[in-house]
Amino acid sequence: MKFAIIGGTGLIGSRVVKNLNAAGHQAVPHSLSTGVDVITGQGLETAVAGADVVVNLTNSPTFDDASPAFFRTSMDNLLAASRKGGVGHVVILSIVGVDQVPDLDYYRAKVLQEEILKAGPIPYSIVRATQFMEFMDATLSMTADGDTIRLPRTPIQPIAAADVSEVVAEVAAGSPVNGIVNIAGPDVYPLDELGRLTLTAKGDGRRVVTDDTAGMFAAAHGDVLTAPSDARIAPTHYTDWLS
């Protein structure tokens, strides 16, 4: 099969390309660096023409109230180009619990992306993943102040990017589910404890202070960011990944 991986040079996309090609498919990465712009549409029709499947892994450059416009424009352009190119399956990557955190602009924007795909003309699959292990450093930096990092007790079930990429490639190579596939890591941690574990493993002398109002994840109440009952559980444990 032929795959067009939009956002195919990033953390997940590059791995998806590698996995699909290793399985004997033809997966081609596309991104701004290869001349494909999902906002202006430049290069998009050429990129998806003749592809059996399009996997959209592009992301908004910001997490603020500008992100809905990014996802609306990019999805409108992508679906129009895919329909013209005869694409039979469109896959996107989203977030577990994304529709349960209405106070976050970025999460509302990802819900909009899902809704546009669902309402579009092409069979689809949505892969929702829990928080990437690779983003923990960025999460710590968001609320860092000198030697102190403030984090809420929000339950997090981190998943390795390599595990996410395997499932995205598998779903893309299969029949459209016209629904959602949830995936999560094997272990749940309160975010403040996860922060302490991370700092200790890295020999980082900063300290974590529990603050249930700190950072973007404070907007997620209860266990909405952990695996729902139908989720596939990935094999990589965070402590193994850290080591």
mmCIF file of C-alpha atoms in Angstrom:
data_model
loop_
_atom_site.group_PDB
_atom_site.id
_atom_site.type_symbol
_atom_site.label_atom_id
_atom_site.label_comp_id
_atom_site.label_asym_id
_atom_site.label_seq_id
_atom_site.Cartn_x
_atom_site.Cartn_y
_atom_site.Cartn_z
ATOM 1 C CA MET A 1 0.000 0.000 0.000
ATOM 2 C CA LYS A 2 1.019 3.604 -0.520
ATOM 3 C CA PHE A 3 0.941 5.977 2.440
ATOM 4 C CA ALA A 4 1.334 9.754 2.604
ATOM 5 C CA ILE A 5 2.502 10.673 6.111
ATOM 6 C CA ILE A 6 1.795 14.362 6.659
ATOM 7 C CA GLY A 7 4.015 15.526 9.486
ATOM 8 C CA GLY A 8 6.187 12.549 8.624
ATOM 9 C CA THR A 9 9.492 13.985 9.826
ATOM 10 C CA GLY A 10 8.518 14.508 13.485
ATOM 11 C CA LEU A 11 8.695 12.435 16.662
ATOM 12 C CA ILE A 12 5.849 10.093 15.719
ATOM 13 C CA GLY A 13 5.773 10.557 11.965
ATOM 14 C CA SER A 14 9.358 9.509 11.324
ATOM 15 C CA ARG A 15 8.782 6.290 13.245
ATOM 16 C CA VAL A 16 5.485 5.593 11.446
ATOM 17 C CA VAL A 17 7.259 5.953 8.100
ATOM 18 C CA LYS A 18 9.993 3.566 9.229
ATOM 19 C CA ASN A 19 7.507 0.991 10.543
ATOM 20 C CA LEU A 20 5.354 1.001 7.414
ATOM 21 C CA ASN A 21 8.313 0.751 5.059
ATOM 22 C CA ALA A 22 9.758 -2.089 7.140
ATOM 23 C CA ALA A 23 6.446 -3.905 6.691
ATOM 24 C CA GLY A 24 6.801 -3.710 2.917
ATOM 25 C CA HIS A 25 4.621 -0.693 2.230
ATOM 26 C CA GLN A 26 5.564 2.565 0.527
ATOM 27 C CA ALA A 27 5.359 5.351 3.103
ATOM 28 C CA VAL A 28 6.472 8.833 2.091
ATOM 29 C CA PRO A 29 7.066 11.580 4.698
ATOM 30 C CA HIS A 30 5.771 15.070 3.995
ATOM 31 C CA SER A 31 6.198 18.240 6.040
ATOM 32 C CA LEU A 32 7.084 21.905 5.734
ATOM 33 C CA SER A 33 10.699 20.830 5.234
ATOM 34 C CA THR A 34 9.694 18.818 2.158
ATOM 35 C CA GLY A 35 7.583 21.639 0.729
ATOM 36 C CA VAL A 36 4.129 20.621 1.995
ATOM 37 C CA ASP A 37 2.132 23.262 3.879
ATOM 38 C CA VAL A 38 -1.223 22.145 5.286
ATOM 39 C CA ILE A 39 -2.282 25.752 5.965
ATOM 40 C CA THR A 40 -1.631 27.300 2.559
ATOM 41 C CA GLY A 41 -2.185 23.988 0.794
ATOM 42 C CA GLN A 42 1.139 24.245 -1.014
ATOM 43 C CA GLY A 43 2.278 20.808 -2.217
ATOM 44 C CA LEU A 44 -0.608 19.018 -0.512
ATOM 45 C CA GLU A 45 -2.445 17.706 -3.562
ATOM 46 C CA THR A 46 0.756 16.318 -5.018
ATOM 47 C CA ALA A 47 1.702 14.727 -1.703
ATOM 48 C CA VAL A 48 -1.531 12.766 -1.299
ATOM 49 C CA ALA A 49 -2.266 11.989 -4.959
ATOM 50 C CA GLY A 50 -2.447 8.233 -5.477
ATOM 51 C CA ALA A 51 -2.034 7.371 -1.806
ATOM 52 C CA ASP A 52 -4.195 4.608 -0.395
ATOM 53 C CA VAL A 53 -3.954 6.100 3.083
ATOM 54 C CA VAL A 54 -3.133 9.544 4.467
ATOM 55 C CA VAL A 55 -1.856 9.792 8.037
ATOM 56 C CA ASN A 56 -2.044 13.325 9.417
ATOM 57 C CA LEU A 57 0.433 13.903 12.257
ATOM 58 C CA THR A 58 0.789 17.667 11.893
ATOM 59 C CA ASN A 59 0.362 19.775 15.000
ATOM 60 C CA SER A 60 -0.545 23.328 15.840
ATOM 61 C CA PRO A 61 2.507 25.515 16.509
ATOM 62 C CA THR A 62 0.781 26.868 19.635
ATOM 63 C CA PHE A 63 -1.432 25.446 22.385
ATOM 64 C CA ASP A 64 -3.476 28.642 22.802
ATOM 65 C CA ASP A 65 -6.676 29.988 21.270
ATOM 66 C CA ALA A 66 -5.014 30.093 17.836
ATOM 67 C CA SER A 67 -4.907 26.289 17.685
ATOM 68 C CA PRO A 68 -8.545 25.743 16.567
ATOM 69 C CA ALA A 69 -7.928 27.785 13.431
ATOM 70 C CA PHE A 70 -4.885 25.674 12.616
ATOM 71 C CA PHE A 71 -6.776 22.400 12.869
ATOM 72 C CA ARG A 72 -9.813 23.668 10.970
ATOM 73 C CA THR A 73 -7.791 24.992 8.046
ATOM 74 C CA SER A 74 -5.369 22.065 7.916
ATOM 75 C CA MET A 75 -8.132 19.450 8.052
ATOM 76 C CA ASP A 76 -10.272 21.230 5.464
ATOM 77 C CA ASN A 77 -7.299 21.417 3.111
ATOM 78 C CA LEU A 78 -6.207 17.852 3.780
ATOM 79 C CA LEU A 79 -9.647 16.314 3.270
ATOM 80 C CA ALA A 80 -10.219 18.268 0.069
ATOM 81 C CA ALA A 81 -6.860 17.182 -1.339
ATOM 82 C CA SER A 82 -7.383 13.580 -0.191
ATOM 83 C CA ARG A 83 -10.802 13.367 -1.789
ATOM 84 C CA LYS A 84 -9.442 14.745 -5.044
ATOM 85 C CA GLY A 85 -6.530 12.283 -4.875
ATOM 86 C CA GLY A 86 -8.721 9.223 -4.360
ATOM 87 C CA VAL A 87 -7.528 8.488 -0.826
ATOM 88 C CA GLY A 88 -9.539 5.738 0.872
ATOM 89 C CA HIS A 89 -8.539 6.128 4.529
ATOM 90 C CA VAL A 90 -7.444 9.086 6.661
ATOM 91 C CA VAL A 91 -5.831 8.584 10.085
ATOM 92 C CA ILE A 92 -5.164 11.196 12.755
ATOM 93 C CA LEU A 93 -3.496 11.055 16.165
ATOM 94 C CA SER A 94 -5.395 12.574 19.084
ATOM 95 C CA ILE A 95 -5.400 12.440 22.889
ATOM 96 C CA VAL A 96 -7.099 10.112 25.361
ATOM 97 C CA GLY A 97 -9.788 12.064 27.229
ATOM 98 C CA VAL A 98 -9.500 15.032 24.894
ATOM 99 C CA ASP A 99 -13.244 15.659 24.976
ATOM 100 C CA GLN A 100 -13.274 15.704 28.780
ATOM 101 C CA VAL A 101 -11.080 18.798 29.297
ATOM 102 C CA PRO A 102 -13.109 21.725 27.917
ATOM 103 C CA ASP A 103 -11.066 24.356 29.768
ATOM 104 C CA LEU A 104 -8.000 23.792 27.568
ATOM 105 C CA ASP A 105 -7.929 25.620 24.216
ATOM 106 C CA TYR A 106 -5.682 22.998 22.660
ATOM 107 C CA TYR A 107 -7.892 20.099 23.716
ATOM 108 C CA ARG A 108 -10.957 21.844 22.300
ATOM 109 C CA ALA A 109 -9.002 22.315 19.076
ATOM 110 C CA LYS A 110 -8.169 18.606 18.884
ATOM 111 C CA VAL A 111 -11.843 17.761 19.430
ATOM 112 C CA LEU A 112 -12.621 20.067 16.505
ATOM 113 C CA GLN A 113 -10.077 18.188 14.389
ATOM 114 C CA GLU A 114 -11.764 14.896 15.249
ATOM 115 C CA GLU A 115 -15.213 16.282 14.442
ATOM 116 C CA ILE A 116 -14.102 17.593 11.049
ATOM 117 C CA LEU A 117 -12.661 14.191 10.190
ATOM 118 C CA LYS A 118 -15.813 12.366 11.327
ATOM 119 C CA ALA A 119 -18.006 14.665 9.244
ATOM 120 C CA GLY A 120 -15.765 14.419 6.182
ATOM 121 C CA PRO A 121 -16.185 12.378 3.013
ATOM 122 C CA ILE A 122 -13.471 9.763 3.618
ATOM 123 C CA PRO A 123 -13.418 6.656 5.858
ATOM 124 C CA TYR A 124 -11.260 7.364 8.883
ATOM 125 C CA SER A 125 -9.547 6.151 12.024
ATOM 126 C CA ILE A 126 -8.680 8.190 15.109
ATOM 127 C CA VAL A 127 -5.901 6.966 17.393
ATOM 128 C CA ARG A 128 -6.084 8.552 20.835
ATOM 129 C CA ALA A 129 -2.947 8.202 22.968
ATOM 130 C CA THR A 130 -2.144 9.162 26.538
ATOM 131 C CA GLN A 131 0.669 11.632 27.280
ATOM 132 C CA PHE A 132 4.000 10.849 25.610
ATOM 133 C CA MET A 133 6.907 9.957 27.882
ATOM 134 C CA GLU A 134 9.078 12.146 25.666
ATOM 135 C CA PHE A 135 7.088 15.248 26.687
ATOM 136 C CA MET A 136 7.819 14.971 30.402
ATOM 137 C CA ASP A 137 10.748 17.404 30.267
ATOM 138 C CA ALA A 138 8.534 19.997 28.582
ATOM 139 C CA THR A 139 5.836 19.403 31.188
ATOM 140 C CA LEU A 140 8.355 20.041 33.959
ATOM 141 C CA SER A 141 9.606 23.225 32.310
ATOM 142 C CA MET A 142 6.095 24.684 32.035
ATOM 143 C CA THR A 143 5.818 25.306 35.777
ATOM 144 C CA ALA A 144 9.480 25.530 36.742
ATOM 145 C CA ASP A 145 10.553 28.505 38.848
ATOM 146 C CA GLY A 146 14.196 28.319 39.837
ATOM 147 C CA ASP A 147 14.696 25.129 41.829
ATOM 148 C CA THR A 148 10.972 24.522 42.273
ATOM 149 C CA ILE A 149 8.525 22.820 39.916
ATOM 150 C CA ARG A 150 4.818 22.948 40.728
ATOM 151 C CA LEU A 151 2.719 20.033 39.530
ATOM 152 C CA PRO A 152 -0.835 18.843 40.204
ATOM 153 C CA ARG A 153 -1.778 15.338 41.303
ATOM 154 C CA THR A 154 -3.543 14.705 37.983
ATOM 155 C CA PRO A 155 -3.317 10.975 37.127
ATOM 156 C CA ILE A 156 -1.176 10.404 34.020
ATOM 157 C CA GLN A 157 -0.600 7.116 32.144
ATOM 158 C CA PRO A 158 2.478 7.858 30.004
ATOM 159 C CA ILE A 159 3.187 6.036 26.756
ATOM 160 C CA ALA A 160 6.408 5.791 24.742
ATOM 161 C CA ALA A 161 6.442 7.425 21.298
ATOM 162 C CA ALA A 162 7.762 4.178 19.827
ATOM 163 C CA ASP A 163 4.666 2.326 21.087
ATOM 164 C CA VAL A 164 2.366 5.042 19.736
ATOM 165 C CA SER A 165 4.045 4.847 16.346
ATOM 166 C CA GLU A 166 3.594 1.084 16.133
ATOM 167 C CA VAL A 167 -0.141 1.355 16.731
ATOM 168 C CA VAL A 168 -0.585 4.284 14.337
ATOM 169 C CA ALA A 169 1.179 2.297 11.606
ATOM 170 C CA GLU A 170 -0.900 -0.795 12.357
ATOM 171 C CA VAL A 171 -4.186 1.134 12.298
ATOM 172 C CA ALA A 172 -3.181 2.917 9.087
ATOM 173 C CA ALA A 173 -2.430 -0.399 7.369
ATOM 174 C CA GLY A 174 -5.774 -1.848 8.429
ATOM 175 C CA SER A 175 -9.340 -1.132 7.418
ATOM 176 C CA PRO A 176 -10.828 2.199 8.567
ATOM 177 C CA VAL A 177 -12.481 1.801 11.974
ATOM 178 C CA ASN A 178 -14.640 4.914 11.509
ATOM 179 C CA GLY A 179 -14.149 5.454 15.207
ATOM 180 C CA ILE A 180 -11.526 5.697 17.929
ATOM 181 C CA VAL A 181 -8.680 3.408 19.009
ATOM 182 C CA ASN A 182 -7.433 4.290 22.512
ATOM 183 C CA ILE A 183 -3.873 3.434 23.567
ATOM 184 C CA ALA A 184 -2.033 4.002 26.844
ATOM 185 C CA GLY A 185 1.093 3.088 28.727
ATOM 186 C CA PRO A 186 1.000 0.343 31.372
ATOM 187 C CA ASP A 187 1.359 2.472 34.529
ATOM 188 C CA VAL A 188 -0.608 5.332 36.134
ATOM 189 C CA TYR A 189 1.164 8.001 38.183
ATOM 190 C CA PRO A 190 0.003 11.226 39.826
ATOM 191 C CA LEU A 191 1.794 13.882 37.798
ATOM 192 C CA ASP A 192 3.614 15.291 40.826
ATOM 193 C CA GLU A 193 4.999 11.830 41.653
ATOM 194 C CA LEU A 194 5.955 11.316 38.024
ATOM 195 C CA GLY A 195 7.860 14.583 38.171
ATOM 196 C CA ARG A 196 9.784 13.499 41.253
ATOM 197 C CA LEU A 197 10.584 10.124 39.718
ATOM 198 C CA THR A 198 11.884 11.833 36.587
ATOM 199 C CA LEU A 199 14.081 14.325 38.436
ATOM 200 C CA THR A 200 15.582 11.598 40.628
ATOM 201 C CA ALA A 201 16.376 9.366 37.647
ATOM 202 C CA LYS A 202 18.115 12.251 35.877
ATOM 203 C CA GLY A 203 20.028 13.416 38.937
ATOM 204 C CA ASP A 204 18.202 16.748 38.782
ATOM 205 C CA GLY A 205 18.303 18.500 42.146
ATOM 206 C CA ARG A 206 15.138 20.544 41.688
ATOM 207 C CA ARG A 207 12.127 19.713 43.850
ATOM 208 C CA VAL A 208 8.497 19.188 42.975
ATOM 209 C CA VAL A 209 5.829 20.950 45.015
ATOM 210 C CA THR A 210 2.305 19.573 44.755
ATOM 211 C CA ASP A 211 -0.019 22.293 43.470
ATOM 212 C CA ASP A 212 -3.361 21.218 42.041
ATOM 213 C CA THR A 213 -3.754 24.581 40.281
ATOM 214 C CA ALA A 214 -0.420 24.496 38.431
ATOM 215 C CA GLY A 215 0.063 24.036 34.709
ATOM 216 C CA MET A 216 -2.205 22.913 31.911
ATOM 217 C CA PHE A 217 -2.925 19.491 33.405
ATOM 218 C CA ALA A 218 -4.629 21.110 36.389
ATOM 219 C CA ALA A 219 -7.612 21.530 34.048
ATOM 220 C CA ALA A 220 -7.998 17.748 33.786
ATOM 221 C CA HIS A 221 -10.161 16.534 36.655
ATOM 222 C CA GLY A 222 -10.344 12.959 37.881
ATOM 223 C CA ASP A 223 -8.851 10.208 35.745
ATOM 224 C CA VAL A 224 -9.906 11.536 32.322
ATOM 225 C CA LEU A 225 -6.333 11.337 30.985
ATOM 226 C CA THR A 226 -5.901 7.661 31.856
ATOM 227 C CA ALA A 227 -6.845 4.642 29.787
ATOM 228 C CA PRO A 228 -10.548 3.973 29.227
ATOM 229 C CA SER A 229 -11.719 0.392 29.593
ATOM 230 C CA ASP A 230 -11.331 -0.365 25.878
ATOM 231 C CA ALA A 231 -7.767 0.927 25.582
ATOM 232 C CA ARG A 232 -4.880 -1.102 24.256
ATOM 233 C CA ILE A 233 -2.063 -1.123 26.816
ATOM 234 C CA ALA A 234 1.432 -0.637 25.415
ATOM 235 C CA PRO A 235 4.379 -2.625 26.808
ATOM 236 C CA THR A 236 6.937 0.060 27.711
ATOM 237 C CA HIS A 237 7.087 1.046 31.402
ATOM 238 C CA TYR A 238 8.165 4.596 32.212
ATOM 239 C CA THR A 239 10.929 3.459 34.567
ATOM 240 C CA ASP A 240 12.394 1.246 31.831
ATOM 241 C CA TRP A 241 12.136 4.086 29.327
ATOM 242 C CA LEU A 242 13.917 6.452 31.723
ATOM 243 C CA SER A 243 16.797 4.042 32.171
#
